[in-house]
Amino acid sequence: MKYGYIRPIVLDQHCAHQLNELFIDTLCKETHGLARKRTELEHLLMALKKDDELFVQNIVVLADSLQQLLDILRLAERDQIAIHFLDEQLSNQTIQKASLLQSATFFTDLQSKFLSHSSTFTLQAAKQQGKSIGRPRKPDDNLQLAFSMYDSKNYTLYDIKEATGISKSTLYRYLDDRSTSVSDETE
């Protein structure tokens, strides 16, 4: 039997460009792009039998890490299942004659794709839950003290950092924001 597996990924969050025009007996679709709770993938891996074929658009659709990819490939080898990665034009049964440099480059690129995918969907989930993203803002009291020390021209940037805990780059970023908001208010 030919199975397909799709799930939201960074460049195709609605799965519109995955496994188009491909004859598949059963298509399994994950509803989210997160690494955890991929129940459709778990059910699919349990259902696959000897000589079945699994088609995925690319490796990132199937796995979230090199370790997970390795585990799935071991399972496929043990159960004699063919997995086809369409974008990479690879299958787990294809023998690749590649140099060490080519292999290292491929896996480095793959690791970057895994990280990008994971970060994107984790941030989206956090935003949907109302969690604040990014570094927390400095307390307003410290910020006002830093502004007044800077504006007085009696203190060095080191003195300001020691008194407020606000670094030079952070202070300049806040000063840029302050001057932008002032110019916006005057327009």
PDB file of C-alpha atoms in Angstrom:
ATOM      1  CA  MET A   1       0.000   0.000   0.000  1.00  0.00           C
ATOM      2  CA  LYS A   2       1.059   3.561  -0.639  1.00  0.00           C
ATOM      3  CA  TYR A   3       0.687   5.969   2.261  1.00  0.00           C
ATOM      4  CA  GLY A   4       1.207   9.703   2.381  1.00  0.00           C
ATOM      5  CA  TYR A   5       1.948  11.859   5.395  1.00  0.00           C
ATOM      6  CA  ILE A   6       1.554  15.636   5.467  1.00  0.00           C
ATOM      7  CA  ARG A   7       1.717  18.248   8.195  1.00  0.00           C
ATOM      8  CA  PRO A   8       2.109  22.011   8.428  1.00  0.00           C
ATOM      9  CA  ILE A   9       5.681  23.154   7.846  1.00  0.00           C
ATOM     10  CA  VAL A  10       7.233  26.615   7.712  1.00  0.00           C
ATOM     11  CA  LEU A  11       6.923  27.070   3.945  1.00  0.00           C
ATOM     12  CA  ASP A  12       3.567  25.274   3.644  1.00  0.00           C
ATOM     13  CA  GLN A  13       1.519  25.898   6.777  1.00  0.00           C
ATOM     14  CA  HIS A  14      -1.750  24.772   5.162  1.00  0.00           C
ATOM     15  CA  CYS A  15      -0.278  21.657   3.486  1.00  0.00           C
ATOM     16  CA  ALA A  16      -1.377  22.991   0.089  1.00  0.00           C
ATOM     17  CA  HIS A  17       1.860  22.052  -1.681  1.00  0.00           C
ATOM     18  CA  GLN A  18       2.459  18.591  -0.274  1.00  0.00           C
ATOM     19  CA  LEU A  19       1.980  15.378  -2.225  1.00  0.00           C
ATOM     20  CA  ASN A  20       0.021  17.048  -5.008  1.00  0.00           C
ATOM     21  CA  GLU A  21      -0.909  14.825  -7.959  1.00  0.00           C
ATOM     22  CA  LEU A  22       0.483  11.661  -6.414  1.00  0.00           C
ATOM     23  CA  PHE A  23      -1.455   8.407  -6.276  1.00  0.00           C
ATOM     24  CA  ILE A  24      -1.692   7.389  -2.626  1.00  0.00           C
ATOM     25  CA  ASP A  25      -4.017   4.824  -1.060  1.00  0.00           C
ATOM     26  CA  THR A  26      -4.152   6.493   2.373  1.00  0.00           C
ATOM     27  CA  LEU A  27      -3.244  10.058   3.300  1.00  0.00           C
ATOM     28  CA  CYS A  28      -2.533  10.943   6.933  1.00  0.00           C
ATOM     29  CA  LYS A  29      -2.566  14.619   7.892  1.00  0.00           C
ATOM     30  CA  GLU A  30      -1.264  16.125  11.113  1.00  0.00           C
ATOM     31  CA  THR A  31      -3.203  19.202  12.210  1.00  0.00           C
ATOM     32  CA  HIS A  32      -0.245  21.069  13.681  1.00  0.00           C
ATOM     33  CA  GLY A  33       3.443  21.577  12.979  1.00  0.00           C
ATOM     34  CA  LEU A  34       4.718  21.076  16.514  1.00  0.00           C
ATOM     35  CA  ALA A  35       7.140  18.290  17.392  1.00  0.00           C
ATOM     36  CA  ARG A  36       5.038  16.933  20.254  1.00  0.00           C
ATOM     37  CA  LYS A  37       1.785  15.009  20.058  1.00  0.00           C
ATOM     38  CA  ARG A  38       2.143  13.889  16.452  1.00  0.00           C
ATOM     39  CA  THR A  39      -0.535  11.260  16.878  1.00  0.00           C
ATOM     40  CA  GLU A  40      -1.204  10.794  13.156  1.00  0.00           C
ATOM     41  CA  LEU A  41       2.461   9.932  12.570  1.00  0.00           C
ATOM     42  CA  GLU A  42       2.462   7.491  15.483  1.00  0.00           C
ATOM     43  CA  HIS A  43      -0.672   5.745  14.171  1.00  0.00           C
ATOM     44  CA  LEU A  44       0.753   5.633  10.676  1.00  0.00           C
ATOM     45  CA  LEU A  45       4.079   4.144  11.776  1.00  0.00           C
ATOM     46  CA  MET A  46       2.202   1.458  13.694  1.00  0.00           C
ATOM     47  CA  ALA A  47      -0.003   0.637  10.690  1.00  0.00           C
ATOM     48  CA  LEU A  48       2.778   0.274   8.093  1.00  0.00           C
ATOM     49  CA  LYS A  49       3.586  -3.297   7.038  1.00  0.00           C
ATOM     50  CA  LYS A  50       6.276  -5.018   4.995  1.00  0.00           C
ATOM     51  CA  ASP A  51       6.561  -3.671   1.417  1.00  0.00           C
ATOM     52  CA  ASP A  52       4.366  -0.619   2.153  1.00  0.00           C
ATOM     53  CA  GLU A  53       5.566   2.722   0.817  1.00  0.00           C
ATOM     54  CA  LEU A  54       5.418   6.051   2.625  1.00  0.00           C
ATOM     55  CA  PHE A  55       5.613   9.299   0.667  1.00  0.00           C
ATOM     56  CA  VAL A  56       6.438  12.656   2.265  1.00  0.00           C
ATOM     57  CA  GLN A  57       7.181  15.943   0.562  1.00  0.00           C
ATOM     58  CA  ASN A  58      10.489  16.371   2.365  1.00  0.00           C
ATOM     59  CA  ILE A  59      12.432  15.174   5.373  1.00  0.00           C
ATOM     60  CA  VAL A  60      11.251  18.030   7.620  1.00  0.00           C
ATOM     61  CA  VAL A  61       7.646  16.884   7.182  1.00  0.00           C
ATOM     62  CA  LEU A  62       8.531  13.483   8.614  1.00  0.00           C
ATOM     63  CA  ALA A  63      11.098  14.301  11.308  1.00  0.00           C
ATOM     64  CA  ASP A  64      11.876  17.135  13.709  1.00  0.00           C
ATOM     65  CA  SER A  65      15.459  16.154  14.448  1.00  0.00           C
ATOM     66  CA  LEU A  66      18.255  14.019  13.116  1.00  0.00           C
ATOM     67  CA  GLN A  67      17.653  11.575  15.974  1.00  0.00           C
ATOM     68  CA  GLN A  68      13.969  11.208  15.120  1.00  0.00           C
ATOM     69  CA  LEU A  69      14.850  10.737  11.450  1.00  0.00           C
ATOM     70  CA  LEU A  70      17.348   8.045  12.387  1.00  0.00           C
ATOM     71  CA  ASP A  71      14.762   6.274  14.575  1.00  0.00           C
ATOM     72  CA  ILE A  72      12.170   6.316  11.780  1.00  0.00           C
ATOM     73  CA  LEU A  73      14.705   5.076   9.222  1.00  0.00           C
ATOM     74  CA  ARG A  74      15.696   2.213  11.536  1.00  0.00           C
ATOM     75  CA  LEU A  75      12.034   1.289  11.963  1.00  0.00           C
ATOM     76  CA  ALA A  76      11.526   1.375   8.186  1.00  0.00           C
ATOM     77  CA  GLU A  77      14.576  -0.812   7.609  1.00  0.00           C
ATOM     78  CA  ARG A  78      13.470  -3.323  10.225  1.00  0.00           C
ATOM     79  CA  ASP A  79       9.926  -3.511   8.852  1.00  0.00           C
ATOM     80  CA  GLN A  80      11.050  -3.365   5.188  1.00  0.00           C
ATOM     81  CA  ILE A  81       9.145  -0.176   4.403  1.00  0.00           C
ATOM     82  CA  ALA A  82      10.180   2.237   1.657  1.00  0.00           C
ATOM     83  CA  ILE A  83      10.102   5.936   2.544  1.00  0.00           C
ATOM     84  CA  HIS A  84      10.262   8.421  -0.337  1.00  0.00           C
ATOM     85  CA  PHE A  85      11.314  12.056   0.209  1.00  0.00           C
ATOM     86  CA  LEU A  86      10.081  13.862  -2.900  1.00  0.00           C
ATOM     87  CA  ASP A  87      11.891  17.220  -2.623  1.00  0.00           C
ATOM     88  CA  GLU A  88      15.229  15.605  -1.874  1.00  0.00           C
ATOM     89  CA  GLN A  89      14.642  12.877  -4.494  1.00  0.00           C
ATOM     90  CA  LEU A  90      15.749  10.277  -1.967  1.00  0.00           C
ATOM     91  CA  SER A  91      14.402   7.151  -0.423  1.00  0.00           C
ATOM     92  CA  ASN A  92      15.604   5.185   2.558  1.00  0.00           C
ATOM     93  CA  GLN A  93      16.513   2.410   0.142  1.00  0.00           C
ATOM     94  CA  THR A  94      18.582   4.605  -2.178  1.00  0.00           C
ATOM     95  CA  ILE A  95      22.305   4.202  -1.898  1.00  0.00           C
ATOM     96  CA  GLN A  96      23.884   7.630  -1.961  1.00  0.00           C
ATOM     97  CA  LYS A  97      27.407   7.950  -3.299  1.00  0.00           C
ATOM     98  CA  ALA A  98      28.377  11.234  -1.764  1.00  0.00           C
ATOM     99  CA  SER A  99      31.612  12.576  -0.421  1.00  0.00           C
ATOM    100  CA  LEU A 100      32.010  13.310   3.258  1.00  0.00           C
ATOM    101  CA  LEU A 101      31.843  17.030   2.464  1.00  0.00           C
ATOM    102  CA  GLN A 102      28.566  16.611   0.544  1.00  0.00           C
ATOM    103  CA  SER A 103      27.081  14.501   3.338  1.00  0.00           C
ATOM    104  CA  ALA A 104      28.164  16.949   6.043  1.00  0.00           C
ATOM    105  CA  THR A 105      26.729  19.851   4.039  1.00  0.00           C
ATOM    106  CA  PHE A 106      23.430  17.992   3.533  1.00  0.00           C
ATOM    107  CA  PHE A 107      23.026  17.160   7.226  1.00  0.00           C
ATOM    108  CA  THR A 108      24.058  20.651   8.356  1.00  0.00           C
ATOM    109  CA  ASP A 109      21.396  22.118   6.072  1.00  0.00           C
ATOM    110  CA  LEU A 110      18.886  19.576   7.341  1.00  0.00           C
ATOM    111  CA  GLN A 111      19.631  20.473  10.972  1.00  0.00           C
ATOM    112  CA  SER A 112      19.058  24.162  10.147  1.00  0.00           C
ATOM    113  CA  LYS A 113      15.683  23.288   8.592  1.00  0.00           C
ATOM    114  CA  PHE A 114      14.709  21.293  11.698  1.00  0.00           C
ATOM    115  CA  LEU A 115      15.580  24.230  13.972  1.00  0.00           C
ATOM    116  CA  SER A 116      13.771  26.759  11.796  1.00  0.00           C
ATOM    117  CA  HIS A 117      10.633  24.623  11.683  1.00  0.00           C
ATOM    118  CA  SER A 118      10.648  23.951  15.407  1.00  0.00           C
ATOM    119  CA  SER A 119      11.254  27.603  16.334  1.00  0.00           C
ATOM    120  CA  THR A 120       8.547  28.925  14.035  1.00  0.00           C
ATOM    121  CA  PHE A 121       5.794  26.636  15.273  1.00  0.00           C
ATOM    122  CA  THR A 122       6.820  26.901  18.932  1.00  0.00           C
ATOM    123  CA  LEU A 123       6.686  30.721  18.748  1.00  0.00           C
ATOM    124  CA  GLN A 124       3.307  30.624  17.006  1.00  0.00           C
ATOM    125  CA  ALA A 125       1.903  28.319  19.674  1.00  0.00           C
ATOM    126  CA  ALA A 126       3.244  30.548  22.455  1.00  0.00           C
ATOM    127  CA  LYS A 127       1.688  33.641  20.850  1.00  0.00           C
ATOM    128  CA  GLN A 128      -1.666  31.861  20.511  1.00  0.00           C
ATOM    129  CA  GLN A 129      -1.521  31.075  24.237  1.00  0.00           C
ATOM    130  CA  GLY A 130      -0.900  34.753  24.997  1.00  0.00           C
ATOM    131  CA  LYS A 131       2.668  34.306  26.192  1.00  0.00           C
ATOM    132  CA  SER A 132       5.054  37.196  25.673  1.00  0.00           C
ATOM    133  CA  ILE A 133       7.832  36.471  23.224  1.00  0.00           C
ATOM    134  CA  GLY A 134      11.387  37.721  23.428  1.00  0.00           C
ATOM    135  CA  ARG A 135      13.550  39.202  26.079  1.00  0.00           C
ATOM    136  CA  PRO A 136      11.660  40.904  28.887  1.00  0.00           C
ATOM    137  CA  ARG A 137      11.725  44.694  28.882  1.00  0.00           C
ATOM    138  CA  LYS A 138      13.829  46.490  31.437  1.00  0.00           C
ATOM    139  CA  PRO A 139      11.843  47.954  34.342  1.00  0.00           C
ATOM    140  CA  ASP A 140      10.623  51.485  33.630  1.00  0.00           C
ATOM    141  CA  ASP A 141      12.304  52.868  36.765  1.00  0.00           C
ATOM    142  CA  ASN A 142      15.712  51.695  35.547  1.00  0.00           C
ATOM    143  CA  LEU A 143      14.978  52.975  32.068  1.00  0.00           C
ATOM    144  CA  GLN A 144      13.976  56.428  33.313  1.00  0.00           C
ATOM    145  CA  LEU A 145      17.092  56.566  35.503  1.00  0.00           C
ATOM    146  CA  ALA A 146      19.252  55.581  32.518  1.00  0.00           C
ATOM    147  CA  PHE A 147      17.628  58.288  30.352  1.00  0.00           C
ATOM    148  CA  SER A 148      18.161  60.975  32.969  1.00  0.00           C
ATOM    149  CA  MET A 149      21.785  59.910  33.560  1.00  0.00           C
ATOM    150  CA  TYR A 150      22.429  59.890  29.796  1.00  0.00           C
ATOM    151  CA  ASP A 151      20.705  63.228  29.230  1.00  0.00           C
ATOM    152  CA  SER A 152      22.657  64.906  32.079  1.00  0.00           C
ATOM    153  CA  LYS A 153      25.939  64.099  30.274  1.00  0.00           C
ATOM    154  CA  ASN A 154      27.593  63.663  33.707  1.00  0.00           C
ATOM    155  CA  TYR A 155      27.906  59.875  33.472  1.00  0.00           C
ATOM    156  CA  THR A 156      29.755  57.443  31.259  1.00  0.00           C
ATOM    157  CA  LEU A 157      27.981  54.551  29.609  1.00  0.00           C
ATOM    158  CA  TYR A 158      29.773  52.285  32.066  1.00  0.00           C
ATOM    159  CA  ASP A 159      28.352  54.298  35.000  1.00  0.00           C
ATOM    160  CA  ILE A 160      24.852  54.010  33.527  1.00  0.00           C
ATOM    161  CA  LYS A 161      25.244  50.262  33.084  1.00  0.00           C
ATOM    162  CA  GLU A 162      26.484  49.791  36.635  1.00  0.00           C
ATOM    163  CA  ALA A 163      23.628  51.859  38.108  1.00  0.00           C
ATOM    164  CA  THR A 164      20.782  50.478  35.990  1.00  0.00           C
ATOM    165  CA  GLY A 165      21.912  47.169  34.510  1.00  0.00           C
ATOM    166  CA  ILE A 166      21.151  48.488  31.024  1.00  0.00           C
ATOM    167  CA  SER A 167      23.938  47.857  28.527  1.00  0.00           C
ATOM    168  CA  LYS A 168      25.189  50.351  25.959  1.00  0.00           C
ATOM    169  CA  SER A 169      23.464  48.633  23.025  1.00  0.00           C
ATOM    170  CA  THR A 170      20.178  48.321  24.919  1.00  0.00           C
ATOM    171  CA  LEU A 171      20.332  51.960  26.015  1.00  0.00           C
ATOM    172  CA  TYR A 172      20.953  53.113  22.435  1.00  0.00           C
ATOM    173  CA  ARG A 173      18.072  50.970  21.181  1.00  0.00           C
ATOM    174  CA  TYR A 174      15.723  52.543  23.762  1.00  0.00           C
ATOM    175  CA  LEU A 175      17.046  56.009  22.898  1.00  0.00           C
ATOM    176  CA  ASP A 176      16.337  55.332  19.208  1.00  0.00           C
ATOM    177  CA  ASP A 177      12.842  54.157  20.099  1.00  0.00           C
ATOM    178  CA  ARG A 178      12.323  57.254  22.253  1.00  0.00           C
ATOM    179  CA  SER A 179      13.417  59.632  19.504  1.00  0.00           C
ATOM    180  CA  THR A 180      11.258  57.804  16.927  1.00  0.00           C
ATOM    181  CA  SER A 181       8.176  58.001  19.120  1.00  0.00           C
ATOM    182  CA  VAL A 182       8.801  61.701  19.819  1.00  0.00           C
ATOM    183  CA  SER A 183       9.105  62.482  16.100  1.00  0.00           C
ATOM    184  CA  ASP A 184       5.943  60.471  15.404  1.00  0.00           C
ATOM    185  CA  GLU A 185       4.030  62.508  18.014  1.00  0.00           C
ATOM    186  CA  THR A 186       5.114  65.855  16.480  1.00  0.00           C
ATOM    187  CA  GLU A 187       3.908  64.912  12.990  1.00  0.00           C
TER     188      GLU A 187
END
